[in-house]
Coordinates of C-alpha atoms in Angstrom, one line a residue:
X1 CA 94.7 46.0 32.5
X2 CA 96.1 43.5 29.5
X3 CA 92.7 43.1 27.9
X4 CA 93.2 47.3 27.5
X5 CA 96.9 47.0 26.5
X6 CA 96.4 44.2 23.9
X7 CA 93.5 46.7 23.4
X8 CA 96.0 48.9 22.2
X9 CA 97.6 49.6 17.9
X10 CA 100.8 48.1 17.6
X11 CA 102.2 51.7 17.0
X12 CA 100.9 53.0 20.3
X13 CA 101.8 49.7 22.6
X14 CA 105.8 49.9 20.9
X15 CA 105.7 54.1 21.7
X16 CA 104.6 53.6 25.6
X17 CA 107.6 50.8 25.6
X18 CA 110.3 53.1 24.9
X19 CA 108.9 55.8 26.4
X20 CA 108.7 53.5 29.4
X21 CA 113.5 52.9 28.8
X22 CA 114.5 56.0 27.4
X23 CA 112.5 58.7 30.6
X24 CA 114.0 57.2 33.9
X25 CA 117.2 56.4 32.0
X26 CA 117.4 60.5 30.8
X27 CA 116.8 60.9 34.4
X28 CA 119.4 58.4 35.4
X29 CA 122.1 60.3 33.5
X30 CA 120.7 63.5 34.6
X31 CA 121.4 62.3 38.3
X32 CA 124.0 60.1 37.0
X33 CA 126.0 63.9 36.3
X34 CA 125.5 64.5 40.2
X35 CA 126.5 61.3 41.3
X36 CA 129.7 61.8 40.1
X37 CA 130.4 65.3 41.5
X38 CA 129.5 63.9 44.7
X39 CA 131.3 60.4 44.3
X40 CA 134.4 62.7 43.4
X41 CA 133.8 65.4 46.2
X42 CA 134.2 62.9 49.0
X43 CA 136.7 60.7 47.4
X44 CA 139.2 64.3 46.9
X45 CA 137.8 65.3 50.3
X46 CA 135.3 68.2 49.3
X47 CA 131.6 68.8 49.8
X48 CA 130.8 68.7 46.3
X49 CA 126.5 70.4 44.6
X50 CA 124.7 71.5 48.6
X51 CA 123.5 74.8 47.8
X52 CA 120.4 73.6 44.9
X53 CA 117.7 71.6 47.3
X54 CA 118.4 69.0 49.8
X55 CA 121.8 68.1 49.9
X56 CA 121.9 69.6 46.6
X57 CA 119.3 67.3 44.7
X58 CA 117.8 69.5 42.7
X59 CA 121.3 70.7 41.0
X60 CA 120.6 68.8 37.9
X61 CA 117.6 70.2 37.3
X62 CA 119.6 73.4 37.9
X63 CA 121.4 72.6 34.9
X64 CA 119.2 71.8 32.6
X65 CA 117.3 74.9 32.9
X66 CA 120.2 76.7 32.4
X67 CA 121.9 75.0 29.8
X68 CA 118.0 75.7 28.0
X69 CA 118.2 79.4 28.5
X70 CA 121.5 80.1 27.0
X71 CA 122.3 81.2 23.6
X72 CA 123.2 78.3 20.7
X73 CA 126.0 80.3 19.3
X74 CA 127.4 79.0 15.5
X75 CA 131.1 80.1 14.9
X76 CA 131.5 82.2 12.0
X77 CA 132.4 79.9 8.6
X78 CA 131.3 76.8 10.5
X79 CA 129.2 73.9 8.3
X80 CA 125.9 74.8 10.0
X81 CA 124.2 71.8 9.0
X82 CA 126.7 69.2 10.2
X83 CA 127.8 71.9 13.5
X84 CA 123.8 71.1 14.3
X85 CA 123.9 67.4 13.3
X86 CA 126.4 66.2 15.5
X87 CA 125.5 66.0 18.7
X88 CA 122.4 64.0 17.2
X89 CA 124.1 61.9 15.6
X90 CA 126.1 61.2 18.9
X91 CA 123.5 60.2 21.6
X92 CA 121.1 58.6 18.6
X93 CA 123.3 55.3 19.4
X94 CA 123.3 55.9 22.6
X95 CA 119.3 55.4 23.2
X96 CA 118.5 53.3 20.2
X97 CA 121.1 50.9 21.7
X98 CA 118.7 50.0 24.9
X99 CA 116.6 49.0 22.1
X100 CA 117.6 45.2 22.4
X101 CA 118.6 45.5 26.1
X102 CA 117.0 42.5 27.9
X103 CA 116.2 44.1 31.5
X104 CA 114.9 40.3 32.5
X105 CA 113.5 37.2 31.4
X106 CA 110.9 38.6 28.8
X107 CA 111.7 42.5 29.5
X108 CA 112.8 43.1 26.7
X109 CA 111.6 45.7 23.4
X110 CA 112.9 43.8 20.2
X111 CA 114.1 40.6 20.8
X112 CA 116.2 39.7 17.8
X113 CA 118.1 36.8 17.8
X114 CA 121.9 39.3 16.3
X115 CA 121.1 41.9 19.5
X116 CA 124.9 41.2 20.5
X117 CA 125.7 42.5 16.6
X118 CA 123.1 44.7 16.7
X119 CA 125.1 46.4 20.0
X120 CA 128.5 46.7 18.7
X121 CA 127.1 48.3 14.8
X122 CA 125.3 51.4 17.2
X123 CA 128.1 52.0 19.6
X124 CA 131.0 52.6 17.0
X125 CA 128.3 54.5 15.3
X126 CA 128.7 57.5 18.4
X127 CA 132.5 58.4 16.9
X128 CA 131.0 60.2 14.1
X129 CA 129.0 62.6 15.7
X130 CA 132.3 63.5 17.3
X131 CA 134.4 63.4 14.2
X132 CA 131.8 65.9 12.5
X133 CA 131.4 68.0 14.9
X134 CA 135.1 68.4 14.9
X135 CA 135.0 69.2 11.3
X136 CA 132.0 71.7 11.0
X137 CA 133.3 73.8 14.4
X138 CA 135.9 75.3 12.1
X139 CA 138.2 75.3 14.8
X140 CA 141.8 74.2 14.8
X141 CA 141.2 73.0 18.9
X142 CA 137.9 71.2 17.9
X143 CA 139.6 69.5 14.3
X144 CA 142.5 67.7 17.6
X145 CA 139.7 66.9 19.1
X146 CA 137.9 64.8 16.3
X147 CA 141.0 63.5 15.3
X148 CA 141.9 62.7 19.2
X149 CA 139.5 60.9 19.7
X150 CA 138.7 58.9 16.3
X151 CA 142.2 57.6 16.4
X152 CA 141.3 56.6 19.9
X153 CA 137.4 54.6 19.1
X154 CA 139.0 52.9 16.6
X155 CA 141.7 51.6 18.3
X156 CA 139.2 50.1 21.3
X157 CA 136.2 49.5 19.2
X158 CA 138.3 46.9 17.7
X159 CA 139.6 45.4 21.5
X160 CA 135.6 45.7 22.9
X161 CA 135.2 44.1 19.0
X162 CA 137.5 41.3 19.8
X163 CA 136.0 40.8 23.8
X164 CA 132.4 40.2 22.3
X165 CA 133.6 37.4 20.1
X166 CA 134.8 35.7 22.7
X167 CA 131.4 36.1 24.4
X168 CA 130.2 34.9 21.5
X169 CA 132.1 32.0 21.5
X170 CA 131.8 31.4 24.5
X171 CA 128.1 31.3 25.4
X172 CA 127.5 30.6 21.2
X173 CA 124.8 32.9 20.1
X174 CA 124.6 36.1 19.9
X175 CA 120.9 36.9 21.7
X176 CA 121.4 38.8 24.6
X177 CA 118.8 37.2 26.8
X178 CA 120.6 33.5 25.6
X179 CA 124.0 34.8 26.7
X180 CA 122.5 35.9 30.0
X181 CA 120.6 32.3 29.7
X182 CA 124.3 30.4 29.6
X183 CA 125.4 32.1 32.5
X184 CA 122.9 30.1 34.4
X185 CA 124.1 29.1 37.5
X186 CA 125.7 30.6 40.1
X187 CA 128.3 33.2 40.4
X188 CA 131.4 31.1 39.4
X189 CA 129.9 29.7 36.3
X190 CA 129.3 33.2 34.7
X191 CA 131.4 34.4 32.0
X192 CA 133.4 37.0 34.2
X193 CA 136.0 34.0 35.0
X194 CA 137.1 31.9 32.4
X195 CA 136.9 35.3 30.1
X196 CA 138.4 36.8 32.4
X197 CA 140.9 38.8 30.2
X198 CA 138.5 39.8 27.7
X199 CA 136.3 41.2 30.3
X200 CA 139.2 43.9 31.9
X201 CA 139.9 45.3 28.3
X202 CA 136.2 45.1 28.1
X203 CA 135.8 47.5 30.4
X204 CA 138.7 49.6 30.1
X205 CA 138.1 50.1 26.0
X206 CA 134.4 51.1 27.1
X207 CA 136.1 53.9 29.6
X208 CA 138.1 55.2 26.7
X209 CA 135.6 54.0 24.0
X210 CA 133.7 56.9 26.2
X211 CA 136.1 59.4 26.2
X212 CA 136.3 58.9 30.1
X213 CA 140.0 59.9 32.1
X214 CA 141.8 58.5 32.4
X215 CA 141.4 58.3 28.3
X216 CA 139.9 62.0 27.9
X217 CA 142.8 63.2 25.5
X218 CA 140.0 64.2 23.1
X219 CA 138.7 66.8 25.3
X220 CA 142.1 67.5 27.6
X221 CA 141.4 70.7 28.5
X222 CA 145.5 71.2 29.8
X223 CA 145.5 70.9 25.4
X224 CA 143.1 72.0 23.4
X225 CA 140.5 73.7 25.6
X226 CA 137.8 71.3 25.7
X227 CA 138.1 69.3 22.2
X228 CA 135.9 68.4 19.8
X229 CA 132.8 70.3 21.4
X230 CA 134.7 73.8 22.5
X231 CA 132.6 75.6 20.3
X232 CA 129.4 74.1 21.4
X233 CA 127.4 76.2 24.1
X234 CA 123.4 76.0 25.9
X235 CA 122.0 72.7 24.6
X236 CA 124.6 71.3 21.9
X237 CA 126.8 70.9 24.3
X238 CA 124.3 69.2 26.4
X239 CA 123.6 67.0 24.3
X240 CA 127.2 65.8 23.9
X241 CA 127.3 65.8 27.5
X242 CA 124.4 63.6 28.2
X243 CA 125.9 61.2 25.5
X244 CA 128.7 61.1 27.6
X245 CA 126.5 59.5 30.4
X246 CA 124.4 57.4 28.7
X247 CA 127.4 55.4 27.0
X248 CA 128.6 55.0 29.8
X249 CA 125.8 53.6 31.8
X250 CA 125.2 51.4 28.9
X251 CA 128.6 50.3 28.8
X252 CA 128.2 50.0 32.3
X253 CA 125.3 47.0 31.5
X254 CA 126.6 45.2 29.1
X255 CA 129.4 44.7 31.0
X256 CA 127.0 43.4 33.3
X257 CA 124.9 41.7 31.3
X258 CA 127.8 39.8 29.0
X259 CA 130.3 38.7 31.8
X260 CA 128.6 39.3 35.5
X261 CA 125.2 37.0 34.6
X262 CA 122.5 40.3 34.1
X263 CA 120.1 39.8 36.3
X264 CA 121.1 36.5 37.5
X265 CA 121.5 35.1 41.6
X266 CA 124.7 35.1 42.8
X267 CA 123.7 32.6 44.6
X268 CA 122.8 28.5 43.6
X269 CA 119.7 28.0 43.4
X270 CA 119.3 25.7 46.0
X271 CA 120.7 28.2 48.5
X272 CA 117.8 30.9 47.2
X273 CA 114.2 28.7 48.6
X274 CA 111.4 30.6 48.5
X275 CA 113.2 34.2 48.8
X276 CA 113.0 36.6 46.0
X277 CA 115.4 38.7 46.4
X278 CA 117.8 36.7 46.8
X279 CA 116.7 35.0 42.9
X280 CA 117.5 36.2 39.9
X281 CA 115.5 39.4 39.1
X282 CA 116.1 42.9 37.9
X283 CA 117.6 44.6 40.4
X284 CA 121.0 41.9 40.6
X285 CA 121.7 43.6 36.8
X286 CA 120.3 47.1 38.2
X287 CA 122.7 47.0 41.2
X288 CA 125.8 45.4 39.1
X289 CA 125.0 48.1 36.3
X290 CA 125.4 51.1 39.7
X291 CA 128.3 49.3 40.6
X292 CA 130.3 49.0 37.3
X293 CA 128.8 53.4 36.7
X294 CA 130.6 53.4 40.0
X295 CA 133.8 52.1 38.6
X296 CA 133.6 54.8 35.8
X297 CA 134.0 57.7 38.5
X298 CA 136.3 56.0 41.0
X299 CA 138.8 55.6 37.5
X300 CA 138.2 59.6 36.4
X301 CA 139.1 60.6 40.5
X302 CA 142.1 58.6 41.2
X303 CA 143.9 57.9 37.9
X304 CA 146.4 61.2 36.3
X305 CA 145.5 61.4 32.0
X306 CA 147.3 59.1 30.0
X307 CA 149.6 60.3 27.4
X308 CA 148.0 60.0 23.8
X309 CA 151.0 57.6 22.8
X310 CA 151.0 55.5 26.0
X311 CA 146.8 55.4 24.9
X312 CA 147.9 54.3 21.3
X313 CA 149.8 51.5 22.3
X314 CA 147.6 50.1 25.0
X315 CA 145.1 49.5 22.7
X316 CA 147.1 48.0 19.4
X317 CA 149.8 46.5 21.1
X318 CA 148.7 45.1 24.7
X319 CA 144.5 44.7 24.4
X320 CA 144.2 43.5 20.6
X321 CA 147.2 40.0 21.1
X322 CA 145.4 39.8 24.1
X323 CA 141.7 39.7 23.5
X324 CA 143.4 37.4 20.0
X325 CA 144.6 34.0 21.9
X326 CA 142.3 34.7 24.6
X327 CA 139.3 33.5 22.2
X328 CA 141.1 30.8 21.1
X329 CA 141.5 29.6 24.6
X330 CA 137.7 30.4 24.7
X331 CA 137.1 27.9 21.6
X332 CA 139.5 25.0 22.7
X333 CA 137.8 25.2 26.0
X334 CA 134.3 25.1 24.3
X335 CA 135.3 21.9 22.2
X336 CA 137.2 20.2 24.8
X337 CA 133.9 20.6 27.0
X338 CA 135.8 22.9 30.2
X339 CA 133.4 22.2 33.2
X340 CA 131.8 23.9 34.6
X341 CA 131.1 26.7 32.2
X342 CA 131.2 23.9 29.5
X343 CA 130.3 20.7 30.9
X344 CA 126.5 20.1 29.6

């Protein structure tokens, strides 16, 4: 099998690897929408989808078929090129970011040294899709949603960036695999403990960054109908929807990787012994990612939408000062080799 793989041209190998990442990801995105409706249904004492397939399991497929059949209506006087380009700009960074994401010690498409920088650059590109969609739609509601989204994402992008600077200082590397390796040990040597304020800021900023409740003012249906994508129908709307859920999965996976040790086991190596299921592996990364994906849904079902001024105040006046102060605290801890994280 290895000989057959090595015989393939490099371009074919890369394309097969990309397919192996993107196909499960798109399937997960589709069924994440189903999970959201089920989870929120149970939290709010409702049933959720239960008509298409056993317990509604075929609902995402039915939704996809329905959206593919719908006509794409382009508003009069809208900028047609930008209108059609915006959904692609929104989803492309959410997919491309997985190129440097390590699923295991060796399982990574592109193991680049500046992986963290690449992730930070790509995740900040998604806002352009939102802004262009609002501008190109020739609609006041869409433009209002785009402006809200731009201001919100800029505010929380800075806080997220500073939180990642804390991770960089703690790990001493921009390589995502090296960041996980720096957390080797057990549950107590992961970065969630020394970087606890940054962990909280990163997770909440991730919720705001993806325009999810309670930070979904960009698509506040009670005020601006549906915000930036109000004029989109059919597959244009579907791609924005996919981009939102793909970003949520990405933020959940990155949080697991940078603060909860990625694929590392929470148990010390001495306790694991020969039990491979308790040892390090991809299954731990999957469990941690699923937990944070559930947190996204839990927050949506629990909290009411914040006012716009409250969201801005939280981003600029609370999160950014906290991250700056804690970066200095972490830097001092690294310099003075605070055990058990930096004692070696």
